[in-house]
Amino acid sequence: MKLRKVTAASAVVLALAVSVTACGGDKKDDASGGGKKIKIGIKFDQPGLGLKQPDGSFSGFDVDVATYVAKQLGYQPNQIEWVETKSADRENALQRGDVKFIAATYSITDERKQKVDFAGPYLLAHQDLLVKKDSKITKGTDLNSKKLCSVTGSTSAQNVQKTIAPKANLRPLSGYSECVAGLQSGAVDALTTDDSILAGFAAQDKYKGQFKLTGLKLSNENYGIGVKKGDSATVDKINKALEQMVSDKSWDKAVKDNFGPAGYKNEAAPKIGDIVK
């Protein structure tokens, strides 16, 4: 009798182990939907694009695009796990499998296409200037002898100095928030980076009505959704989702909701699949 009791107990343990294993196997993280979670890379510190709010929620155009795409792939918002992917680590995050895809002001370039695949583009941005509402700066040459801010390590300010305003005084700071604060106080005369990023900061409640974009279009920045190299199936699914987003006008709504307060004159939605191959 004692031996049979042990054997029965062992059978129960074995059954429980099999059950747990089976449940664990249901936790898929793929682009076919039906899984428990999907990990998506975004920025956490860019208002209007990818921003983590004090209450732990997320907002911005990239967030809206990624949420729409995820839903088309079969994932509800509560099934998304947002992962911060800073610019320098985006390729590595995809290669390691930390995330399924990345929507984080990720400009499509030939160099990056050697390391990752892209869906999209889903937004055409341009390098621009952010200035005070009453600023007399309206063209690039007006920056000569002016204080021009950009983030340390960025090439945006150097591009301006090299191409249109050789006498601009460059004032690199550690982050865009510091540059915007400097612009507000008068410590700098202009801030340069992608117009979408500038519009996101200008649209914040605490800055509404204080700044304007000059609309110089100093470069073309096609934002794509990064996918692990070789995952063409996911690229195709994301492209179809983006096409649907444009078609049903959800794309226009996302632009208006996130950039509208800054008076951002966005380009029309780019042709999905263009330039990425």
PDB file of C-alpha atoms in Angstrom, residues 9-157:
ATOM      1  CA  ALA A   9       1.755  10.917  -5.728  1.00  0.00           C
ATOM      2  CA  SER A  10       4.491  10.768  -8.336  1.00  0.00           C
ATOM      3  CA  ALA A  11       1.876  10.499 -11.053  1.00  0.00           C
ATOM      4  CA  VAL A  12       0.149  13.640  -9.756  1.00  0.00           C
ATOM      5  CA  VAL A  13       3.444  15.555  -9.716  1.00  0.00           C
ATOM      6  CA  LEU A  14       4.213  14.390 -13.241  1.00  0.00           C
ATOM      7  CA  ALA A  15       0.773  15.457 -14.463  1.00  0.00           C
ATOM      8  CA  LEU A  16       1.174  18.889 -12.914  1.00  0.00           C
ATOM      9  CA  ALA A  17       4.604  19.307 -14.515  1.00  0.00           C
ATOM     10  CA  VAL A  18       3.217  18.436 -17.930  1.00  0.00           C
ATOM     11  CA  SER A  19       0.344  20.883 -17.405  1.00  0.00           C
ATOM     12  CA  VAL A  20       2.688  23.733 -16.448  1.00  0.00           C
ATOM     13  CA  THR A  21       4.933  22.993 -19.409  1.00  0.00           C
ATOM     14  CA  ALA A  22       1.966  23.069 -21.749  1.00  0.00           C
ATOM     15  CA  CYS A  23       0.792  26.402 -20.360  1.00  0.00           C
ATOM     16  CA  GLY A  24       4.269  27.850 -20.703  1.00  0.00           C
ATOM     17  CA  GLY A  25       4.378  26.772 -24.318  1.00  0.00           C
ATOM     18  CA  ASP A  26       1.359  28.975 -25.057  1.00  0.00           C
ATOM     19  CA  LYS A  27       3.317  32.146 -24.332  1.00  0.00           C
ATOM     20  CA  LYS A  28       4.220  32.992 -27.871  1.00  0.00           C
ATOM     21  CA  ASP A  29       5.861  36.252 -28.978  1.00  0.00           C
ATOM     22  CA  ASP A  30       5.486  36.283 -32.729  1.00  0.00           C
ATOM     23  CA  ALA A  31       3.882  38.365 -35.445  1.00  0.00           C
ATOM     24  CA  SER A  32       1.046  35.962 -36.149  1.00  0.00           C
ATOM     25  CA  GLY A  33      -1.109  37.091 -33.230  1.00  0.00           C
ATOM     26  CA  GLY A  34      -2.753  34.880 -30.671  1.00  0.00           C
ATOM     27  CA  GLY A  35       0.239  35.101 -28.335  1.00  0.00           C
ATOM     28  CA  LYS A  36       0.264  36.381 -24.793  1.00  0.00           C
ATOM     29  CA  LYS A  37       2.683  39.270 -25.253  1.00  0.00           C
ATOM     30  CA  ILE A  38       4.611  41.111 -27.927  1.00  0.00           C
ATOM     31  CA  LYS A  39       7.660  43.229 -27.112  1.00  0.00           C
ATOM     32  CA  ILE A  40       7.959  46.477 -29.057  1.00  0.00           C
ATOM     33  CA  GLY A  41      10.850  48.942 -28.910  1.00  0.00           C
ATOM     34  CA  ILE A  42      10.145  52.668 -28.620  1.00  0.00           C
ATOM     35  CA  LYS A  43      11.742  55.789 -27.186  1.00  0.00           C
ATOM     36  CA  PHE A  44      10.726  56.718 -23.654  1.00  0.00           C
ATOM     37  CA  ASP A  45      11.842  60.369 -23.703  1.00  0.00           C
ATOM     38  CA  GLN A  46      10.487  61.996 -26.869  1.00  0.00           C
ATOM     39  CA  PRO A  47       7.222  63.946 -26.409  1.00  0.00           C
ATOM     40  CA  GLY A  48       4.851  63.515 -29.327  1.00  0.00           C
ATOM     41  CA  LEU A  49       6.655  60.365 -30.492  1.00  0.00           C
ATOM     42  CA  GLY A  50       7.510  57.978 -27.688  1.00  0.00           C
ATOM     43  CA  LEU A  51       7.103  59.163 -24.112  1.00  0.00           C
ATOM     44  CA  LYS A  52       6.676  57.302 -20.837  1.00  0.00           C
ATOM     45  CA  GLN A  53       4.204  59.212 -18.689  1.00  0.00           C
ATOM     46  CA  PRO A  54       4.542  59.590 -14.901  1.00  0.00           C
ATOM     47  CA  ASP A  55       1.686  57.107 -14.432  1.00  0.00           C
ATOM     48  CA  GLY A  56       3.565  54.477 -16.465  1.00  0.00           C
ATOM     49  CA  SER A  57       1.469  54.813 -19.623  1.00  0.00           C
ATOM     50  CA  PHE A  58       2.928  55.652 -23.032  1.00  0.00           C
ATOM     51  CA  SER A  59       2.016  58.251 -25.644  1.00  0.00           C
ATOM     52  CA  GLY A  60       3.194  59.583 -28.989  1.00  0.00           C
ATOM     53  CA  PHE A  61       2.952  59.027 -32.723  1.00  0.00           C
ATOM     54  CA  ASP A  62       5.354  56.072 -32.725  1.00  0.00           C
ATOM     55  CA  VAL A  63       3.339  54.529 -29.889  1.00  0.00           C
ATOM     56  CA  ASP A  64       0.088  54.993 -31.815  1.00  0.00           C
ATOM     57  CA  VAL A  65       1.593  53.486 -34.972  1.00  0.00           C
ATOM     58  CA  ALA A  66       3.052  50.523 -33.085  1.00  0.00           C
ATOM     59  CA  THR A  67      -0.215  49.924 -31.202  1.00  0.00           C
ATOM     60  CA  TYR A  68      -2.185  49.928 -34.460  1.00  0.00           C
ATOM     61  CA  VAL A  69       0.283  47.541 -36.107  1.00  0.00           C
ATOM     62  CA  ALA A  70       0.238  45.212 -33.113  1.00  0.00           C
ATOM     63  CA  LYS A  71      -3.565  45.092 -33.193  1.00  0.00           C
ATOM     64  CA  GLN A  72      -3.496  44.158 -36.881  1.00  0.00           C
ATOM     65  CA  LEU A  73      -1.095  41.360 -35.940  1.00  0.00           C
ATOM     66  CA  GLY A  74      -3.533  40.071 -33.330  1.00  0.00           C
ATOM     67  CA  TYR A  75      -2.373  41.801 -30.124  1.00  0.00           C
ATOM     68  CA  GLN A  76      -4.473  44.049 -27.926  1.00  0.00           C
ATOM     69  CA  PRO A  77      -2.881  47.065 -26.180  1.00  0.00           C
ATOM     70  CA  ASN A  78      -2.711  45.165 -22.869  1.00  0.00           C
ATOM     71  CA  GLN A  79      -0.642  42.460 -24.588  1.00  0.00           C
ATOM     72  CA  ILE A  80       2.107  44.916 -25.567  1.00  0.00           C
ATOM     73  CA  GLU A  81       5.270  45.141 -23.496  1.00  0.00           C
ATOM     74  CA  TRP A  82       7.020  48.416 -24.311  1.00  0.00           C
ATOM     75  CA  VAL A  83      10.815  48.252 -24.255  1.00  0.00           C
ATOM     76  CA  GLU A  84      13.021  51.334 -24.228  1.00  0.00           C
ATOM     77  CA  THR A  85      15.385  51.197 -27.212  1.00  0.00           C
ATOM     78  CA  LYS A  86      17.841  54.057 -27.326  1.00  0.00           C
ATOM     79  CA  SER A  87      19.292  55.027 -30.689  1.00  0.00           C
ATOM     80  CA  ALA A  88      22.665  53.403 -30.152  1.00  0.00           C
ATOM     81  CA  ASP A  89      21.143  50.041 -29.156  1.00  0.00           C
ATOM     82  CA  ARG A  90      18.359  49.580 -31.714  1.00  0.00           C
ATOM     83  CA  GLU A  91      20.221  47.195 -34.031  1.00  0.00           C
ATOM     84  CA  ASN A  92      21.509  45.134 -31.109  1.00  0.00           C
ATOM     85  CA  ALA A  93      18.034  44.889 -29.558  1.00  0.00           C
ATOM     86  CA  LEU A  94      16.682  43.373 -32.773  1.00  0.00           C
ATOM     87  CA  GLN A  95      19.634  41.043 -33.263  1.00  0.00           C
ATOM     88  CA  ARG A  96      19.354  39.787 -29.658  1.00  0.00           C
ATOM     89  CA  GLY A  97      15.628  39.254 -30.008  1.00  0.00           C
ATOM     90  CA  ASP A  98      14.832  41.670 -27.170  1.00  0.00           C
ATOM     91  CA  VAL A  99      11.927  43.038 -29.210  1.00  0.00           C
ATOM     92  CA  LYS A 100       9.839  41.910 -32.182  1.00  0.00           C
ATOM     93  CA  PHE A 101       9.994  45.284 -33.892  1.00  0.00           C
ATOM     94  CA  ILE A 102      11.050  48.866 -33.231  1.00  0.00           C
ATOM     95  CA  ALA A 103       9.174  52.118 -33.915  1.00  0.00           C
ATOM     96  CA  ALA A 104      11.465  54.804 -32.521  1.00  0.00           C
ATOM     97  CA  THR A 105      12.208  57.664 -34.952  1.00  0.00           C
ATOM     98  CA  TYR A 106      14.237  55.011 -36.796  1.00  0.00           C
ATOM     99  CA  SER A 107      15.425  56.639 -40.030  1.00  0.00           C
ATOM    100  CA  ILE A 108      15.963  54.189 -42.879  1.00  0.00           C
ATOM    101  CA  THR A 109      19.554  54.351 -44.155  1.00  0.00           C
ATOM    102  CA  ASP A 110      21.660  52.130 -46.398  1.00  0.00           C
ATOM    103  CA  GLU A 111      24.036  51.451 -43.517  1.00  0.00           C
ATOM    104  CA  ARG A 112      21.238  50.305 -41.210  1.00  0.00           C
ATOM    105  CA  LYS A 113      19.703  48.124 -43.908  1.00  0.00           C
ATOM    106  CA  GLN A 114      22.849  46.020 -43.775  1.00  0.00           C
ATOM    107  CA  LYS A 115      21.995  45.062 -40.191  1.00  0.00           C
ATOM    108  CA  VAL A 116      18.179  45.079 -39.956  1.00  0.00           C
ATOM    109  CA  ASP A 117      15.134  44.955 -42.219  1.00  0.00           C
ATOM    110  CA  PHE A 118      12.595  47.761 -42.381  1.00  0.00           C
ATOM    111  CA  ALA A 119       8.860  47.995 -42.903  1.00  0.00           C
ATOM    112  CA  GLY A 120       7.420  51.321 -43.976  1.00  0.00           C
ATOM    113  CA  PRO A 121       8.343  54.121 -44.167  1.00  0.00           C
ATOM    114  CA  TYR A 122       5.463  55.476 -42.104  1.00  0.00           C
ATOM    115  CA  LEU A 123       6.580  59.120 -41.764  1.00  0.00           C
ATOM    116  CA  LEU A 124       8.759  61.487 -43.773  1.00  0.00           C
ATOM    117  CA  ALA A 125      10.414  63.965 -41.428  1.00  0.00           C
ATOM    118  CA  HIS A 126      12.962  66.703 -42.124  1.00  0.00           C
ATOM    119  CA  GLN A 127      15.716  68.364 -40.161  1.00  0.00           C
ATOM    120  CA  ASP A 128      14.390  71.758 -39.116  1.00  0.00           C
ATOM    121  CA  LEU A 129      14.753  74.572 -36.615  1.00  0.00           C
ATOM    122  CA  LEU A 130      12.664  75.361 -33.561  1.00  0.00           C
ATOM    123  CA  VAL A 131      12.649  79.031 -32.553  1.00  0.00           C
ATOM    124  CA  LYS A 132      10.591  81.348 -30.356  1.00  0.00           C
ATOM    125  CA  LYS A 133       7.247  82.481 -31.738  1.00  0.00           C
ATOM    126  CA  ASP A 134       8.497  86.055 -32.269  1.00  0.00           C
ATOM    127  CA  SER A 135      11.939  85.063 -33.600  1.00  0.00           C
ATOM    128  CA  LYS A 136      13.291  86.806 -36.691  1.00  0.00           C
ATOM    129  CA  ILE A 137      15.060  83.602 -37.758  1.00  0.00           C
ATOM    130  CA  THR A 138      13.301  82.462 -40.936  1.00  0.00           C
ATOM    131  CA  LYS A 139      16.129  81.023 -43.042  1.00  0.00           C
ATOM    132  CA  GLY A 140      19.359  79.150 -42.483  1.00  0.00           C
ATOM    133  CA  THR A 141      21.698  82.087 -42.949  1.00  0.00           C
ATOM    134  CA  ASP A 142      19.936  83.928 -40.119  1.00  0.00           C
ATOM    135  CA  LEU A 143      21.739  81.527 -37.782  1.00  0.00           C
ATOM    136  CA  ASN A 144      25.133  83.159 -38.403  1.00  0.00           C
ATOM    137  CA  SER A 145      26.337  84.586 -35.070  1.00  0.00           C
ATOM    138  CA  LYS A 146      23.340  82.977 -33.342  1.00  0.00           C
ATOM    139  CA  LYS A 147      23.457  80.298 -30.641  1.00  0.00           C
ATOM    140  CA  LEU A 148      22.317  76.981 -32.111  1.00  0.00           C
ATOM    141  CA  CYS A 149      21.521  74.082 -29.794  1.00  0.00           C
ATOM    142  CA  SER A 150      21.456  70.362 -30.467  1.00  0.00           C
ATOM    143  CA  VAL A 151      22.079  67.214 -28.465  1.00  0.00           C
ATOM    144  CA  THR A 152      25.673  66.214 -27.749  1.00  0.00           C
ATOM    145  CA  GLY A 153      26.789  63.620 -30.264  1.00  0.00           C
ATOM    146  CA  SER A 154      24.207  64.636 -32.860  1.00  0.00           C
ATOM    147  CA  THR A 155      25.371  65.786 -36.284  1.00  0.00           C
ATOM    148  CA  SER A 156      22.386  68.086 -36.864  1.00  0.00           C
ATOM    149  CA  ALA A 157      24.014  71.316 -35.680  1.00  0.00           C
TER     150      ALA A 157
END
